[in-house]
PDB file of C-alpha atoms in Angstrom:
ATOM      1  CA  UNK A  20     -15.511 -19.484  58.067  1.00  0.00           C
ATOM      2  CA  UNK A  21     -15.327 -16.931  61.135  1.00  0.00           C
ATOM      3  CA  UNK A  22     -12.540 -16.184  63.264  1.00  0.00           C
ATOM      4  CA  UNK A  23     -12.526 -14.571  66.414  1.00  0.00           C
ATOM      5  CA  UNK A  24      -9.477 -12.203  67.353  1.00  0.00           C
ATOM      6  CA  UNK A  25      -8.046 -13.740  70.719  1.00  0.00           C
ATOM      7  CA  UNK A  26      -8.821 -12.152  73.576  1.00  0.00           C
ATOM      8  CA  UNK A  27      -6.372  -9.451  75.225  1.00  0.00           C
ATOM      9  CA  UNK A  28      -5.044 -10.493  78.628  1.00  0.00           C
ATOM     10  CA  UNK A  29      -3.104  -8.152  80.847  1.00  0.00           C
ATOM     11  CA  UNK A  30       0.162  -9.310  81.767  1.00  0.00           C
ATOM     12  CA  UNK A  31       0.864 -10.306  85.169  1.00  0.00           C
ATOM     13  CA  UNK A  32       4.128 -11.449  87.141  1.00  0.00           C
ATOM     14  CA  UNK A  33       4.455 -15.110  86.554  1.00  0.00           C
ATOM     15  CA  UNK A  34       2.078 -15.789  83.893  1.00  0.00           C
ATOM     16  CA  UNK A  35       4.324 -14.424  80.806  1.00  0.00           C
ATOM     17  CA  UNK A  36       4.785 -17.956  80.029  1.00  0.00           C
ATOM     18  CA  UNK A  37       1.138 -19.703  80.305  1.00  0.00           C
ATOM     19  CA  UNK A  38       0.197 -16.366  78.030  1.00  0.00           C
ATOM     20  CA  UNK A  39       2.146 -16.869  75.431  1.00  0.00           C
ATOM     21  CA  UNK A  40       1.348 -20.332  74.888  1.00  0.00           C
ATOM     22  CA  UNK A  41      -2.493 -19.767  75.486  1.00  0.00           C
ATOM     23  CA  UNK A  42      -2.541 -17.522  72.005  1.00  0.00           C
ATOM     24  CA  UNK A  43      -0.535 -19.860  70.166  1.00  0.00           C
ATOM     25  CA  UNK A  44      -2.883 -22.852  70.919  1.00  0.00           C
ATOM     26  CA  UNK A  45      -6.231 -20.223  69.956  1.00  0.00           C
ATOM     27  CA  UNK A  46      -4.035 -18.896  66.922  1.00  0.00           C
ATOM     28  CA  UNK A  47      -3.084 -22.089  65.580  1.00  0.00           C
ATOM     29  CA  UNK A  48      -5.968 -24.678  66.744  1.00  0.00           C
ATOM     30  CA  UNK A  49      -8.342 -22.999  64.250  1.00  0.00           C
ATOM     31  CA  UNK A  50      -6.059 -22.843  61.109  1.00  0.00           C
ATOM     32  CA  UNK A  51      -5.460 -26.799  61.636  1.00  0.00           C
ATOM     33  CA  UNK A  52      -9.093 -27.602  61.119  1.00  0.00           C
ATOM     34  CA  UNK A  53     -10.000 -25.161  58.166  1.00  0.00           C
ATOM     35  CA  UNK A  54      -9.293 -27.548  54.978  1.00  0.00           C
ATOM     36  CA  UNK A  55     -10.231 -24.662  52.719  1.00  0.00           C
ATOM     37  CA  UNK A  56      -8.462 -21.787  54.224  1.00  0.00           C
ATOM     38  CA  UNK A  57      -6.785 -20.162  50.884  1.00  0.00           C
ATOM     39  CA  UNK A  58      -2.963 -20.351  50.292  1.00  0.00           C
ATOM     40  CA  UNK A  59      -0.599 -17.616  49.975  1.00  0.00           C
ATOM     41  CA  UNK A  60      -1.031 -15.906  46.749  1.00  0.00           C
ATOM     42  CA  UNK A  61       2.506 -16.392  44.395  1.00  0.00           C
ATOM     43  CA  UNK A  62       4.626 -13.072  44.497  1.00  0.00           C
ATOM     44  CA  UNK A  63       3.807 -10.417  41.873  1.00  0.00           C
ATOM     45  CA  UNK A  64       5.506 -10.706  38.426  1.00  0.00           C
ATOM     46  CA  UNK A  65       7.228  -7.726  37.616  1.00  0.00           C
ATOM     47  CA  UNK A  66       9.147  -8.813  34.146  1.00  0.00           C
ATOM     48  CA  UNK A  67       6.101  -9.776  31.434  1.00  0.00           C
ATOM     49  CA  UNK A  68       7.145 -10.548  28.509  1.00  0.00           C
ATOM     50  CA  UNK A  69       4.286 -11.063  25.809  1.00  0.00           C
ATOM     51  CA  UNK A  70       4.721 -14.625  23.444  1.00  0.00           C
ATOM     52  CA  UNK A  71       4.293 -12.419  20.660  1.00  0.00           C
ATOM     53  CA  UNK A  72       5.574  -9.219  19.774  1.00  0.00           C
ATOM     54  CA  UNK A  73       3.007  -6.488  19.129  1.00  0.00           C
ATOM     55  CA  UNK A  74       2.130  -5.916  15.497  1.00  0.00           C
ATOM     56  CA  UNK A  75       2.222  -1.952  14.524  1.00  0.00           C
ATOM     57  CA  UNK A  76       0.406  -2.129  11.207  1.00  0.00           C
ATOM     58  CA  UNK A  77       1.054   0.546   8.775  1.00  0.00           C
ATOM     59  CA  UNK A  78      -1.511   3.391   8.446  1.00  0.00           C
ATOM     60  CA  UNK A  79      -3.395   3.902   5.035  1.00  0.00           C
ATOM     61  CA  UNK A  80      -3.852  -0.034   4.020  1.00  0.00           C
ATOM     62  CA  UNK A  81      -7.082  -1.578   3.339  1.00  0.00           C
ATOM     63  CA  UNK A  82      -8.635  -4.745   5.359  1.00  0.00           C
ATOM     64  CA  UNK A  83      -6.757  -6.647   3.024  1.00  0.00           C
ATOM     65  CA  UNK A  84      -3.428  -4.961   2.596  1.00  0.00           C
ATOM     66  CA  UNK A  85      -3.409  -2.656  -0.093  1.00  0.00           C
ATOM     67  CA  UNK A  86      -1.857   0.841   0.095  1.00  0.00           C
ATOM     68  CA  UNK A  87      -2.666   4.182  -2.022  1.00  0.00           C
ATOM     69  CA  UNK A  88       0.019   3.414  -4.472  1.00  0.00           C
ATOM     70  CA  UNK A  89      -1.591   0.204  -5.321  1.00  0.00           C
ATOM     71  CA  UNK A  90      -5.012   1.386  -4.938  1.00  0.00           C
ATOM     72  CA  UNK A  91      -4.690   3.410  -8.064  1.00  0.00           C
ATOM     73  CA  UNK A  92      -2.800   1.008 -10.311  1.00  0.00           C
ATOM     74  CA  UNK A  93      -5.271  -0.179 -12.926  1.00  0.00           C
ATOM     75  CA  UNK A  94      -4.723  -3.199 -15.343  1.00  0.00           C
ATOM     76  CA  UNK A  95      -5.964  -2.592 -18.731  1.00  0.00           C
ATOM     77  CA  UNK A  96      -7.082  -5.523 -21.322  1.00  0.00           C
ATOM     78  CA  UNK A  97      -7.116  -3.417 -25.012  1.00  0.00           C
ATOM     79  CA  UNK A  98      -9.571  -5.733 -26.879  1.00  0.00           C
ATOM     80  CA  UNK A  99      -8.980  -5.570 -30.300  1.00  0.00           C
ATOM     81  CA  UNK A 100      -9.884  -6.864 -33.644  1.00  0.00           C
ATOM     82  CA  UNK A 101      -8.329 -10.203 -33.519  1.00  0.00           C
ATOM     83  CA  UNK A 102      -6.122  -9.329 -31.031  1.00  0.00           C
ATOM     84  CA  UNK A 103      -5.601  -9.280 -27.334  1.00  0.00           C
ATOM     85  CA  UNK A 104      -2.874  -7.165 -25.470  1.00  0.00           C
ATOM     86  CA  UNK A 105      -2.360  -5.668 -21.828  1.00  0.00           C
ATOM     87  CA  UNK A 106      -0.750  -2.820 -20.413  1.00  0.00           C
ATOM     88  CA  UNK A 107      -1.572  -0.784 -16.925  1.00  0.00           C
ATOM     89  CA  UNK A 108      -2.067   2.592 -16.176  1.00  0.00           C
ATOM     90  CA  UNK A 109      -2.654   5.095 -12.778  1.00  0.00           C
ATOM     91  CA  UNK A 110      -5.934   6.959 -11.838  1.00  0.00           C
ATOM     92  CA  UNK A 111      -5.195  10.850 -11.537  1.00  0.00           C
ATOM     93  CA  UNK A 112      -9.281  11.696 -10.652  1.00  0.00           C
ATOM     94  CA  UNK A 113     -12.120   9.894  -9.353  1.00  0.00           C
ATOM     95  CA  UNK A 114     -12.967   8.662 -12.972  1.00  0.00           C
ATOM     96  CA  UNK A 115      -9.758   9.643 -15.550  1.00  0.00           C
ATOM     97  CA  UNK A 116      -7.197   7.686 -16.171  1.00  0.00           C
ATOM     98  CA  UNK A 117      -3.395   7.473 -17.679  1.00  0.00           C
ATOM     99  CA  UNK A 118      -2.121   5.283 -19.621  1.00  0.00           C
ATOM    100  CA  UNK A 119       0.209   5.060 -23.070  1.00  0.00           C
ATOM    101  CA  UNK A 120      -1.262   5.414 -26.879  1.00  0.00           C
ATOM    102  CA  UNK A 121       0.181   2.579 -27.365  1.00  0.00           C
ATOM    103  CA  UNK A 122      -2.037   0.552 -24.917  1.00  0.00           C
ATOM    104  CA  UNK A 123      -5.300   1.782 -26.279  1.00  0.00           C
ATOM    105  CA  UNK A 124      -4.336   2.040 -30.062  1.00  0.00           C
ATOM    106  CA  UNK A 125      -6.580  -0.346 -32.370  1.00  0.00           C
ATOM    107  CA  UNK A 126      -9.082  -1.358 -29.876  1.00  0.00           C
ATOM    108  CA  UNK A 127     -12.597  -2.373 -30.152  1.00  0.00           C
ATOM    109  CA  UNK A 128     -13.116  -2.557 -26.221  1.00  0.00           C
ATOM    110  CA  UNK A 129     -10.845  -1.495 -23.344  1.00  0.00           C
ATOM    111  CA  UNK A 130     -11.353  -3.309 -20.179  1.00  0.00           C
ATOM    112  CA  UNK A 131     -10.108  -1.989 -16.983  1.00  0.00           C
ATOM    113  CA  UNK A 132     -10.020  -3.560 -13.347  1.00  0.00           C
ATOM    114  CA  UNK A 133      -8.630  -2.588 -10.107  1.00  0.00           C
ATOM    115  CA  UNK A 134      -6.350  -3.687  -7.570  1.00  0.00           C
ATOM    116  CA  UNK A 135      -8.916  -5.787  -6.174  1.00  0.00           C
ATOM    117  CA  UNK A 136     -10.336  -7.728  -8.681  1.00  0.00           C
ATOM    118  CA  UNK A 137     -13.263  -4.983  -9.789  1.00  0.00           C
ATOM    119  CA  UNK A 138     -14.228  -4.207 -13.277  1.00  0.00           C
ATOM    120  CA  UNK A 139     -14.842  -0.822 -14.218  1.00  0.00           C
ATOM    121  CA  UNK A 140     -16.815   0.146 -16.821  1.00  0.00           C
ATOM    122  CA  UNK A 141     -14.481   2.387 -19.480  1.00  0.00           C
ATOM    123  CA  UNK A 142     -16.943   5.524 -21.329  1.00  0.00           C
ATOM    124  CA  UNK A 143     -14.158   7.218 -23.310  1.00  0.00           C
ATOM    125  CA  UNK A 144     -10.454   7.277 -24.588  1.00  0.00           C
ATOM    126  CA  UNK A 145      -8.799   9.424 -25.927  1.00  0.00           C
ATOM    127  CA  UNK A 146      -4.961   9.518 -27.254  1.00  0.00           C
ATOM    128  CA  UNK A 147      -2.111  12.800 -27.257  1.00  0.00           C
ATOM    129  CA  UNK A 148      -0.402  13.653 -30.454  1.00  0.00           C
ATOM    130  CA  UNK A 149       3.105  14.827 -29.080  1.00  0.00           C
ATOM    131  CA  UNK A 150       3.777  11.611 -26.507  1.00  0.00           C
ATOM    132  CA  UNK A 151       2.751   8.061 -25.881  1.00  0.00           C
ATOM    133  CA  UNK A 152      -0.135   9.361 -23.344  1.00  0.00           C
ATOM    134  CA  UNK A 153      -3.582   8.298 -23.339  1.00  0.00           C
ATOM    135  CA  UNK A 154      -6.320   9.574 -20.669  1.00  0.00           C
ATOM    136  CA  UNK A 155      -9.180   7.130 -19.975  1.00  0.00           C
ATOM    137  CA  UNK A 156     -12.918   7.878 -18.303  1.00  0.00           C
ATOM    138  CA  UNK A 157     -14.755   5.824 -16.413  1.00  0.00           C
ATOM    139  CA  UNK A 158     -17.679   5.292 -15.207  1.00  0.00           C
ATOM    140  CA  UNK A 159     -17.549   4.265 -11.988  1.00  0.00           C
ATOM    141  CA  UNK A 160     -15.012   6.121  -9.221  1.00  0.00           C
ATOM    142  CA  UNK A 161     -11.627   4.691  -9.001  1.00  0.00           C
ATOM    143  CA  UNK A 162     -10.088   3.871  -5.637  1.00  0.00           C
ATOM    144  CA  UNK A 163      -7.497   6.367  -5.358  1.00  0.00           C
ATOM    145  CA  UNK A 164      -5.417   8.633  -7.456  1.00  0.00           C
ATOM    146  CA  UNK A 165      -1.962  10.372  -6.337  1.00  0.00           C
ATOM    147  CA  UNK A 166      -1.193  13.592  -6.248  1.00  0.00           C
ATOM    148  CA  UNK A 167       1.529  14.879  -9.650  1.00  0.00           C
ATOM    149  CA  UNK A 168       5.191  16.362  -8.240  1.00  0.00           C
ATOM    150  CA  UNK A 169       5.931  19.520  -9.334  1.00  0.00           C
ATOM    151  CA  UNK A 170       8.747  18.717 -10.906  1.00  0.00           C
ATOM    152  CA  UNK A 171      11.152  15.655 -12.636  1.00  0.00           C
ATOM    153  CA  UNK A 172      13.057  13.795 -10.502  1.00  0.00           C
ATOM    154  CA  UNK A 173      17.241  13.666 -11.156  1.00  0.00           C
ATOM    155  CA  UNK A 174      19.870  11.432 -11.539  1.00  0.00           C
ATOM    156  CA  UNK A 175      19.946   8.827  -8.307  1.00  0.00           C
ATOM    157  CA  UNK A 176      16.573   9.491  -7.351  1.00  0.00           C
ATOM    158  CA  UNK A 177      15.091   6.396  -5.965  1.00  0.00           C
ATOM    159  CA  UNK A 178      11.219   6.038  -7.845  1.00  0.00           C
ATOM    160  CA  UNK A 179       8.879   3.168  -7.862  1.00  0.00           C
ATOM    161  CA  UNK A 180       7.295   1.595 -10.221  1.00  0.00           C
ATOM    162  CA  UNK A 181       3.350   0.246 -10.034  1.00  0.00           C
ATOM    163  CA  UNK A 182       1.861  -1.809 -12.449  1.00  0.00           C
ATOM    164  CA  UNK A 183       0.929  -5.184 -14.349  1.00  0.00           C
ATOM    165  CA  UNK A 184       4.106  -6.781 -15.812  1.00  0.00           C
ATOM    166  CA  UNK A 185       2.957  -9.704 -18.540  1.00  0.00           C
ATOM    167  CA  UNK A 186      -0.523  -8.326 -17.665  1.00  0.00           C
ATOM    168  CA  UNK A 187      -0.115 -10.411 -14.269  1.00  0.00           C
ATOM    169  CA  UNK A 188      -0.258  -9.271 -10.570  1.00  0.00           C
ATOM    170  CA  UNK A 189       0.331  -6.473  -9.329  1.00  0.00           C
ATOM    171  CA  UNK A 190       3.870  -5.520  -8.697  1.00  0.00           C
ATOM    172  CA  UNK A 191       5.819  -2.843  -7.127  1.00  0.00           C
ATOM    173  CA  UNK A 192       9.908  -2.113  -8.505  1.00  0.00           C
ATOM    174  CA  UNK A 193      12.212  -0.147  -7.732  1.00  0.00           C
ATOM    175  CA  UNK A 194      14.981   1.586  -8.811  1.00  0.00           C
ATOM    176  CA  UNK A 195      16.935   4.940  -9.594  1.00  0.00           C
ATOM    177  CA  UNK A 196      16.677   7.453 -12.334  1.00  0.00           C
ATOM    178  CA  UNK A 197      20.202   7.130 -14.466  1.00  0.00           C
ATOM    179  CA  UNK A 198      19.902   9.754 -16.653  1.00  0.00           C
ATOM    180  CA  UNK A 199      17.914  11.396 -19.631  1.00  0.00           C
ATOM    181  CA  UNK A 200      18.165  11.035 -22.982  1.00  0.00           C
ATOM    182  CA  UNK A 201      16.259  11.981 -26.229  1.00  0.00           C
ATOM    183  CA  UNK A 202      12.934   9.798 -26.637  1.00  0.00           C
ATOM    184  CA  UNK A 203      14.331   6.716 -29.318  1.00  0.00           C
ATOM    185  CA  UNK A 204      10.298   6.523 -30.525  1.00  0.00           C
ATOM    186  CA  UNK A 205       9.015   9.638 -30.349  1.00  0.00           C
ATOM    187  CA  UNK A 206      11.899  12.221 -31.621  1.00  0.00           C
ATOM    188  CA  UNK A 207       9.563  15.168 -31.443  1.00  0.00           C
ATOM    189  CA  UNK A 208       8.568  14.846 -27.294  1.00  0.00           C
ATOM    190  CA  UNK A 209      12.305  15.758 -26.693  1.00  0.00           C
ATOM    191  CA  UNK A 210      13.729  14.381 -23.600  1.00  0.00           C
ATOM    192  CA  UNK A 211      12.581  11.685 -21.469  1.00  0.00           C
ATOM    193  CA  UNK A 212      13.777   9.899 -17.988  1.00  0.00           C
ATOM    194  CA  UNK A 213      15.753   6.446 -17.947  1.00  0.00           C
ATOM    195  CA  UNK A 214      16.034   4.329 -14.807  1.00  0.00           C
ATOM    196  CA  UNK A 215      16.952   0.797 -14.113  1.00  0.00           C
ATOM    197  CA  UNK A 216      13.641   0.184 -12.396  1.00  0.00           C
ATOM    198  CA  UNK A 217      12.546  -3.392 -13.875  1.00  0.00           C
ATOM    199  CA  UNK A 218       9.530  -3.533 -16.499  1.00  0.00           C
ATOM    200  CA  UNK A 219       8.122  -6.210 -18.754  1.00  0.00           C
ATOM    201  CA  UNK A 220       5.507  -6.048 -21.716  1.00  0.00           C
ATOM    202  CA  UNK A 221       2.376  -4.466 -19.377  1.00  0.00           C
ATOM    203  CA  UNK A 222       4.415  -2.353 -17.571  1.00  0.00           C
ATOM    204  CA  UNK A 223       3.142   0.124 -20.271  1.00  0.00           C
ATOM    205  CA  UNK A 224       1.484   2.876 -18.575  1.00  0.00           C
ATOM    206  CA  UNK A 225       2.548   2.595 -15.074  1.00  0.00           C
ATOM    207  CA  UNK A 226       2.932   4.960 -12.580  1.00  0.00           C
ATOM    208  CA  UNK A 227       6.311   5.996 -11.941  1.00  0.00           C
ATOM    209  CA  UNK A 228       6.554   7.505  -8.132  1.00  0.00           C
ATOM    210  CA  UNK A 229       9.340   9.159  -5.645  1.00  0.00           C
ATOM    211  CA  UNK A 230       9.719   8.790  -2.482  1.00  0.00           C
ATOM    212  CA  UNK A 231       6.509  10.288  -1.629  1.00  0.00           C
ATOM    213  CA  UNK A 232       4.194   8.488  -3.593  1.00  0.00           C
ATOM    214  CA  UNK A 233       3.912  11.550  -5.870  1.00  0.00           C
ATOM    215  CA  UNK A 234       3.834  10.368  -9.943  1.00  0.00           C
ATOM    216  CA  UNK A 235       7.250  11.383 -11.405  1.00  0.00           C
ATOM    217  CA  UNK A 236       6.771   9.842 -14.816  1.00  0.00           C
ATOM    218  CA  UNK A 237       4.428   6.997 -17.012  1.00  0.00           C
ATOM    219  CA  UNK A 238       6.462   3.879 -17.941  1.00  0.00           C
ATOM    220  CA  UNK A 239       6.343   3.495 -21.827  1.00  0.00           C
ATOM    221  CA  UNK A 240       9.015   1.411 -22.873  1.00  0.00           C
ATOM    222  CA  UNK A 241      11.885  -0.484 -22.288  1.00  0.00           C
ATOM    223  CA  UNK A 242      15.267  -0.795 -23.998  1.00  0.00           C
ATOM    224  CA  UNK A 243      17.154  -4.166 -25.415  1.00  0.00           C
ATOM    225  CA  UNK A 244      19.520  -4.082 -22.381  1.00  0.00           C
ATOM    226  CA  UNK A 245      16.835  -3.736 -19.609  1.00  0.00           C
ATOM    227  CA  UNK A 246      16.792   0.105 -19.064  1.00  0.00           C
ATOM    228  CA  UNK A 247      13.005   1.910 -18.701  1.00  0.00           C
ATOM    229  CA  UNK A 248      11.948   4.641 -20.354  1.00  0.00           C
ATOM    230  CA  UNK A 249       9.831   7.073 -18.849  1.00  0.00           C
ATOM    231  CA  UNK A 250       7.603   9.965 -20.153  1.00  0.00           C
ATOM    232  CA  UNK A 251       8.489  12.919 -17.343  1.00  0.00           C
ATOM    233  CA  UNK A 252       6.003  14.508 -15.299  1.00  0.00           C
ATOM    234  CA  UNK A 253       6.821  17.775 -16.670  1.00  0.00           C
ATOM    235  CA  UNK A 254       5.331  16.883 -19.867  1.00  0.00           C
ATOM    236  CA  UNK A 255       2.296  15.154 -18.410  1.00  0.00           C
ATOM    237  CA  UNK A 256       1.585  18.436 -16.866  1.00  0.00           C
ATOM    238  CA  UNK A 257       1.573  19.815 -19.931  1.00  0.00           C
ATOM    239  CA  UNK A 258      -0.273  17.893 -21.907  1.00  0.00           C
ATOM    240  CA  UNK A 259      -2.985  17.699 -19.315  1.00  0.00           C
ATOM    241  CA  UNK A 260      -3.060  21.475 -19.351  1.00  0.00           C
ATOM    242  CA  UNK A 261      -3.534  21.243 -23.145  1.00  0.00           C
ATOM    243  CA  UNK A 262      -7.537  20.974 -23.954  1.00  0.00           C
ATOM    244  CA  UNK A 263      -6.314  20.619 -27.580  1.00  0.00           C
ATOM    245  CA  UNK A 264      -3.520  17.981 -26.937  1.00  0.00           C
ATOM    246  CA  UNK A 265      -5.769  14.763 -26.689  1.00  0.00           C
ATOM    247  CA  UNK A 266      -8.011  13.530 -29.384  1.00  0.00           C
ATOM    248  CA  UNK A 267     -10.704  10.807 -28.953  1.00  0.00           C
ATOM    249  CA  UNK A 268      -9.932   7.065 -30.173  1.00  0.00           C
ATOM    250  CA  UNK A 269     -11.995   5.574 -32.896  1.00  0.00           C
ATOM    251  CA  UNK A 270     -12.553   1.661 -32.647  1.00  0.00           C
ATOM    252  CA  UNK A 271     -10.403  -0.446 -34.721  1.00  0.00           C
ATOM    253  CA  UNK A 272     -12.186  -2.066 -37.852  1.00  0.00           C
ATOM    254  CA  UNK A 273     -12.407  -5.544 -38.630  1.00  0.00           C
ATOM    255  CA  UNK A 274     -10.772  -6.853 -41.789  1.00  0.00           C
TER     256      UNK A 274
END
């Protein structure tokens, strides 16, 4: 509806009150007949509180919620001659895994699966002479691999273990380095780390990581008191640098 502005009439003596009354009639009368005239908008809201707080998503996650630490861990199944066992491992490059010697020993077939359930074919495996370590080569690229730390952790350092205890779900546990000891299983290895990070059968070969996500060791055993033994990263690095340290594995023989 179009409104006309009221005419401005010059004031004359004695007509002030009449002029005011006329203006009121002109302004009010049209409003009374316009039923579709919009109402005054509400006052703007100045303190908006969302129904749910904003969600900050961590960086480095895949769409299914796994981070780089979890993506580099693999489950290893050892199908032997009349036996089946499981262990853990982790990638050190696109097609190379680290695990324990006893995880891959006496196998007819090694089966590797990734964090997202994919099976990856194994092309070769070899074991170290002086430590409970093994290399596993894969046909396809692995999802992720971490950096190796330059030095071993020390007493009191917090460490994280990533693996597949009991051959089950991917599990992340934490603990502290509580000391060093002579390797109770392989006397020729020298000193190994001791931690209180929880591990179980099937955790053998799991990566042990520092606070920056770097590998500082490899789980290989558990004591009767629940302490876990770790091959330190210094030993791992030295073995990897020695081209003669690993011997190819031979498949087990059926009895």
